[in-house]
Coordinates of C-alpha atoms and ligand atoms in Angstrom, one line a residue:
M592 CA -25.6 -21.4 12.5
A593 CA -21.9 -21.9 11.7
N594 CA -20.2 -18.9 10.0
T595 CA -19.9 -19.6 6.3
S596 CA -17.5 -16.8 5.5
H597 CA -13.9 -17.8 5.0
F598 CA -12.7 -14.3 5.9
Q599 CA -15.1 -13.4 8.7
G600 CA -13.5 -11.8 11.8
R601 CA -9.9 -11.7 10.4
S602 CA -7.6 -8.6 10.5
L603 CA -5.3 -7.4 7.8
L604 CA -2.0 -6.5 9.5
S605 CA 0.3 -7.8 6.7
T606 CA -0.4 -9.5 3.4
R607 CA 1.9 -12.3 4.7
D608 CA -1.1 -13.5 6.8
Y609 CA -3.1 -14.3 3.6
T610 CA -2.5 -17.0 1.1
R611 CA -2.0 -16.4 -2.7
D612 CA -5.6 -17.7 -3.3
E613 CA -7.0 -15.4 -0.6
L614 CA -5.3 -12.3 -2.0
N615 CA -6.4 -13.2 -5.5
W616 CA -10.0 -13.7 -4.2
L617 CA -9.9 -10.2 -2.5
I618 CA -8.6 -8.6 -5.7
G619 CA -11.3 -10.3 -7.8
F620 CA -13.9 -9.2 -5.3
A621 CA -12.6 -5.6 -5.4
I622 CA -12.9 -5.6 -9.2
H623 CA -16.5 -6.8 -8.8
L624 CA -17.3 -4.1 -6.2
K625 CA -15.8 -1.5 -8.6
N626 CA -18.2 -2.7 -11.3
L627 CA -21.1 -2.5 -8.9
K628 CA -20.2 1.0 -8.0
R629 CA -19.9 2.1 -11.6
R630 CA -23.3 0.6 -12.3
G631 CA -24.9 2.2 -9.2
I632 CA -25.8 -1.2 -7.8
P633 CA -26.0 -1.1 -3.9
H634 CA -23.7 -3.4 -1.9
R635 CA -24.5 -2.5 1.7
Y636 CA -22.9 -5.5 3.4
L637 CA -22.1 -3.6 6.6
E638 CA -25.4 -2.0 7.2
G639 CA -25.5 -0.6 10.8
K640 CA -21.8 -1.4 11.6
N641 CA -19.6 1.3 13.2
I642 CA -15.9 1.6 12.0
A643 CA -13.2 3.6 13.9
L644 CA -10.6 5.2 11.7
L645 CA -7.4 5.9 13.8
F646 CA -4.8 8.1 12.2
E647 CA -1.6 9.1 14.0
K648 CA -0.3 10.4 10.6
T649 CA -1.8 12.4 7.8
S650 CA -3.5 10.8 4.8
T651 CA -5.4 11.7 1.7
R652 CA -6.0 8.3 0.0
T653 CA -6.3 5.9 2.9
R654 CA -8.6 8.2 4.9
S655 CA -10.8 8.9 1.9
A656 CA -10.9 5.3 0.8
F657 CA -11.9 4.0 4.2
T658 CA -14.6 6.7 4.6
V659 CA -16.2 6.3 1.2
A660 CA -15.9 2.5 1.3
A661 CA -17.6 2.4 4.8
N662 CA -20.4 4.7 3.6
D663 CA -21.0 2.7 0.4
L664 CA -21.2 -0.5 2.5
G665 CA -23.8 1.1 4.8
A666 CA -21.4 1.4 7.8
N667 CA -20.7 4.5 9.9
P668 CA -17.0 5.6 9.8
E669 CA -15.7 7.7 12.7
F670 CA -12.4 9.5 12.2
M671 CA -10.1 9.9 15.1
G672 CA -6.9 11.9 14.5
K673 CA -3.7 12.2 16.5
G674 CA -5.1 15.0 18.7
D675 CA -8.5 13.5 19.2
I676 CA -7.9 10.5 21.4
Q677 CA -5.6 9.4 24.2
L678 CA -3.9 6.6 22.4
G679 CA -0.2 6.2 23.4
R680 CA -0.1 9.5 25.3
K681 CA -2.6 9.0 28.2
E682 CA -3.8 5.5 27.5
T683 CA -2.1 2.4 26.5
V684 CA -2.8 0.7 23.1
R685 CA -4.1 -2.3 25.0
D686 CA -6.7 -0.3 27.0
T687 CA -7.6 1.7 23.9
A688 CA -8.2 -1.6 22.0
L689 CA -10.4 -2.9 24.8
V690 CA -12.5 0.2 24.8
L691 CA -12.8 0.7 21.1
G692 CA -13.5 -3.0 20.5
S693 CA -16.4 -2.8 22.9
M694 CA -18.1 -0.1 20.8
F695 CA -16.9 -0.4 17.3
D696 CA -17.3 -3.4 14.9
G697 CA -14.0 -2.8 13.1
L698 CA -10.9 -0.6 13.4
E699 CA -8.5 1.0 10.9
F700 CA -5.1 2.1 12.2
R701 CA -2.4 4.3 10.6
G702 CA 0.5 4.9 12.9
F703 CA 4.1 4.8 13.7
K704 CA 4.5 1.2 14.9
Q705 CA 3.6 -2.2 13.5
E706 CA 3.5 -3.5 17.1
H707 CA 0.6 -1.1 17.8
V708 CA -1.6 -2.4 15.0
E709 CA -0.9 -5.9 16.2
E710 CA -1.8 -5.0 19.7
L711 CA -5.0 -3.5 18.6
A712 CA -5.9 -6.7 16.8
K713 CA -4.9 -8.8 19.8
Y714 CA -7.0 -7.0 22.3
S715 CA -10.0 -5.4 20.5
G716 CA -11.8 -8.6 19.5
V717 CA -12.8 -7.0 16.2
P718 CA -11.2 -6.9 12.7
V719 CA -8.3 -4.4 12.5
W720 CA -7.0 -3.1 9.1
N721 CA -3.5 -1.8 8.8
G722 CA -3.6 1.6 7.1
L723 CA 0.2 1.9 7.2
T724 CA 2.8 1.5 9.8
D725 CA 6.6 1.8 9.9
K726 CA 6.9 -1.8 8.6
E727 CA 4.1 -2.5 6.2
H728 CA 1.3 -1.0 4.0
P729 CA -0.9 -4.0 3.2
T730 CA -4.1 -2.2 2.0
Q731 CA -1.9 -0.4 -0.5
M732 CA -0.8 -3.8 -1.8
L733 CA -4.3 -4.9 -2.6
A734 CA -4.8 -1.8 -4.8
D735 CA -1.4 -2.1 -6.5
F736 CA -1.9 -5.7 -7.5
M737 CA -5.6 -5.0 -8.5
T738 CA -4.3 -2.3 -10.9
I739 CA -1.8 -4.8 -12.4
V740 CA -4.6 -7.4 -12.9
E741 CA -6.8 -4.7 -14.6
E742 CA -3.9 -3.7 -16.9
F743 CA -2.4 -7.1 -17.8
G744 CA -5.4 -9.5 -17.2
S745 CA -3.5 -11.5 -14.7
L746 CA -0.4 -11.5 -12.5
E747 CA 1.0 -14.6 -14.2
G748 CA 4.6 -14.2 -15.4
R749 CA 4.8 -10.4 -14.6
T750 CA 7.9 -8.7 -13.3
L751 CA 7.7 -5.6 -11.0
A752 CA 10.8 -3.4 -10.7
Y753 CA 10.9 -1.1 -7.7
C754 CA 13.4 1.8 -8.1
G755 CA 13.8 3.5 -4.8
Q756 CA 15.1 3.4 -1.3
G757 CA 14.9 -0.2 0.0
R758 CA 14.0 0.3 3.6
N759 CA 10.4 1.6 3.8
N760 CA 7.0 0.1 4.5
V761 CA 5.9 0.1 0.8
Q762 CA 9.0 -1.7 -0.4
N763 CA 8.7 -4.3 2.4
S764 CA 5.1 -5.0 1.5
L765 CA 5.7 -5.0 -2.2
M766 CA 8.5 -7.5 -2.0
I767 CA 6.5 -9.8 0.3
T768 CA 3.3 -9.5 -1.7
S769 CA 5.0 -10.0 -5.1
A770 CA 6.5 -13.2 -3.7
I771 CA 3.2 -14.5 -2.4
L772 CA 1.4 -13.8 -5.6
G773 CA 4.0 -15.2 -7.9
V774 CA 5.2 -11.9 -9.4
N775 CA 8.9 -11.6 -10.1
Y776 CA 10.3 -8.7 -8.0
V777 CA 13.5 -6.7 -8.7
N778 CA 14.6 -4.1 -6.1
A779 CA 17.0 -1.4 -7.4
T780 CA 18.4 0.5 -4.6
P781 CA 21.8 1.9 -3.5
K782 CA 23.8 -0.5 -1.4
E783 CA 23.5 1.8 1.7
L784 CA 19.7 1.5 1.6
A785 CA 19.4 -2.2 0.6
P786 CA 16.3 -4.0 2.0
D787 CA 16.3 -5.4 5.5
P788 CA 17.7 -9.0 5.1
S789 CA 14.8 -10.3 7.3
I790 CA 12.3 -9.0 4.8
V791 CA 14.2 -10.6 1.9
E792 CA 14.3 -13.8 3.8
V793 CA 10.5 -13.8 4.4
A794 CA 9.9 -12.9 0.7
Q795 CA 12.3 -15.6 -0.5
G796 CA 10.3 -18.2 1.5
F797 CA 7.1 -17.2 -0.3
A798 CA 8.8 -17.0 -3.7
D799 CA 10.1 -20.5 -3.3
K800 CA 6.5 -21.6 -3.0
S801 CA 5.0 -19.5 -5.7
G802 CA 7.8 -19.9 -8.2
S803 CA 8.7 -16.2 -8.5
T804 CA 12.1 -14.6 -8.2
I805 CA 13.4 -12.0 -5.8
T806 CA 16.4 -9.9 -7.0
V807 CA 18.2 -7.1 -5.2
T808 CA 20.5 -4.9 -7.3
D809 CA 22.0 -1.5 -7.2
D810 CA 21.7 -1.2 -11.0
P811 CA 18.4 0.5 -12.0
V812 CA 18.9 -0.3 -15.7
E813 CA 19.2 -4.0 -15.0
A814 CA 16.1 -3.7 -12.9
V815 CA 13.8 -2.1 -15.4
T816 CA 14.9 -3.9 -18.6
D817 CA 12.6 -6.9 -18.3
A818 CA 10.0 -5.3 -16.1
D819 CA 6.3 -4.9 -16.9
I820 CA 5.6 -2.6 -13.9
I821 CA 8.0 0.1 -12.7
Y822 CA 7.2 1.3 -9.1
T823 CA 8.8 4.1 -7.2
N824 CA 8.2 5.9 -3.9
V825 CA 9.5 8.9 -2.0
W826 CA 13.2 9.0 -1.1
A827 CA 12.6 10.1 2.5
A828 CA 9.6 9.3 4.5
M829 CA 7.9 11.5 7.2
G830 CA 10.4 11.7 10.0
E831 CA 13.5 11.2 7.8
E832 CA 13.8 14.9 6.8
S833 CA 17.2 15.2 8.4
Q834 CA 18.6 12.7 6.0
F835 CA 17.4 14.5 2.9
A836 CA 20.8 15.8 1.7
E837 CA 22.2 12.3 1.8
R838 CA 19.2 10.8 0.1
V839 CA 19.2 13.3 -2.7
R840 CA 22.8 12.5 -3.4
I841 CA 22.5 8.8 -3.5
M842 CA 19.0 8.4 -4.9
Q843 CA 19.3 10.5 -8.0
P844 CA 20.6 7.6 -10.3
Y845 CA 17.3 5.8 -9.3
Q846 CA 15.0 8.5 -10.4
V847 CA 12.3 7.1 -12.7
N848 CA 12.8 9.3 -15.8
A849 CA 12.5 8.9 -19.6
K850 CA 16.2 8.0 -20.0
L851 CA 15.9 5.1 -17.6
L852 CA 12.6 3.9 -19.1
N853 CA 14.1 3.8 -22.6
N854 CA 15.6 0.5 -21.4
V855 CA 12.3 -1.2 -20.8
R856 CA 11.6 -3.9 -23.4
N857 CA 7.9 -4.2 -22.9
P858 CA 6.3 -1.3 -24.8
D859 CA 3.1 -1.7 -22.7
Y860 CA 4.9 -1.2 -19.3
I861 CA 3.0 0.7 -16.6
V862 CA 4.3 3.0 -13.9
L863 CA 2.9 2.9 -10.4
H864 CA 3.4 5.2 -7.4
C865 CA 1.5 4.9 -4.1
L866 CA 1.4 8.7 -3.8
P867 CA 1.9 11.5 -2.9
A868 CA 4.8 11.9 -5.4
F869 CA 7.4 14.6 -5.7
H870 CA 7.3 15.0 -9.5
N871 CA 7.6 18.8 -9.6
S872 CA 8.1 21.7 -7.2
E873 CA 4.6 22.9 -6.9
T874 CA 4.0 21.9 -3.3
E875 CA 5.5 23.7 -0.2
Y876 CA 7.5 20.6 0.6
A877 CA 9.0 20.1 -2.8
S878 CA 9.7 23.8 -3.4
D879 CA 11.6 23.8 -0.1
I880 CA 13.7 20.8 -1.4
R881 CA 14.3 22.6 -4.6
D882 CA 15.5 25.7 -2.8
R883 CA 17.8 23.7 -0.5
F884 CA 19.2 21.1 -3.0
G885 CA 18.6 22.5 -6.4
I886 CA 16.3 19.7 -7.8
S887 CA 12.8 20.3 -9.0
E888 CA 11.9 16.6 -9.4
M889 CA 12.7 13.7 -7.2
E890 CA 11.8 10.0 -7.4
I891 CA 9.8 10.5 -10.7
T892 CA 9.9 13.2 -13.4
D893 CA 6.8 15.2 -14.3
E894 CA 7.1 13.9 -17.9
V895 CA 6.9 10.2 -16.8
F896 CA 4.3 10.9 -14.1
Y897 CA 1.8 12.3 -16.6
S898 CA 2.8 10.0 -19.5
E899 CA 0.6 7.4 -21.1
H900 CA 2.3 4.8 -18.9
G901 CA 1.3 6.3 -15.6
R902 CA -1.4 4.4 -13.7
Q903 CA -1.0 6.0 -10.3
F904 CA -4.5 7.6 -10.3
Q905 CA -6.2 4.4 -11.2
E906 CA -4.1 2.8 -8.4
A907 CA -5.3 5.5 -6.0
E908 CA -9.0 5.0 -6.9
N909 CA -8.4 1.2 -6.4
R910 CA -7.5 1.9 -2.8
M911 CA -11.2 2.5 -2.2
H912 CA -12.4 -0.6 -4.0
T913 CA -9.9 -2.9 -2.3
I914 CA -10.4 -1.5 1.2
K915 CA -14.1 -2.0 0.6
A916 CA -13.4 -5.6 -0.3
I917 CA -11.3 -6.3 2.8
M918 CA -13.8 -4.6 5.1
A919 CA -16.8 -6.4 3.6
A920 CA -15.0 -9.8 3.5
T921 CA -13.9 -9.7 7.1
L922 CA -16.9 -8.0 8.7
G923 CA -19.8 -8.6 6.3
N924 CA -20.8 -12.2 6.9
L925 CA -20.6 -12.8 3.2
Y926 CA -21.1 -16.3 1.8
V927 CA -17.5 -17.3 1.1
P928 CA -17.3 -20.9 2.1
Q929 CA -13.8 -21.8 0.7
V930 CA -11.0 -20.0 -1.0
Ligands
CP1125 N1 -0.7 5.9 -0.5 C1 -1.2 6.4 0.7 O1 -1.1 5.7 1.7 O2 -1.7 7.7 0.5 P1 -2.1 8.6 1.8 O3 -0.9 8.8 2.6 O4 -2.6 9.8 1.2 O5 -3.1 7.8 2.6

């Protein structure tokens, strides 16, 4: 019998591979799955499937979300950390893909290179879900825009302001996904860290179709004034520690703090952060930064983080519901004839 699921067998390497309608369908499905979970209604669409979780980098949310989502769907998740398999050290990505694809029904990959997740998808023959690479963080996007839908009822006419450094995976994916979904996007970032022009070009192409706007500015006040969603992220990613002194110097005007947020016109604005966040110096990492650079809060202040506007923990929970949605839709033989 012909496969009736619109999503069956597809990978999620970037949100740019999905249409506006498809992303909206996945967000709506994730909201439905959240409701089922709350009510204790089983939704074991992946009964008997085996899922490999490949992590070259550490993770709290993504690993937990894939593990719990797989279990709730009736699948068996198998975690493989950096030290557990040969990937990239003793065995090529292609060979690893061929082996894992012959045993597992789906693969999650978090790693250093976008090319690697693409290669896994090319050679494994099973759906591959990108759990973060140097270029993109697509499963994060599903959770972020699901949270916006939950808070505002729809994405229609909303404006998202990103205050942070402009050249990381989350920024890239946020700009592109906003453009696909018709959300106006404003990037406030120092000129030295302005977004990659190729990402802006891709996003602008989608924005032209959806009718949204893409703005890049170095003025954080201009960015947040008409925003409904204020988004921030760490100033230096893993591997960029040597650049921290410079980042602290140029990023401080972009800190999401009460003074900046006094400029937001919408009283019901929300604040998002993909987490983990450096909002105090209670972690080893942040206390080291405090001792070296004399700052106890970085991209977001403690006051704003725990304010009535913060939705970052709802967003974090939504990682699980959205990852469940993409796994079920692409591997579960659901009846989804057309989107
Ligand atoms: N937001 C995110 O990807 O969190 P983890 O690094 O904890 O997975």
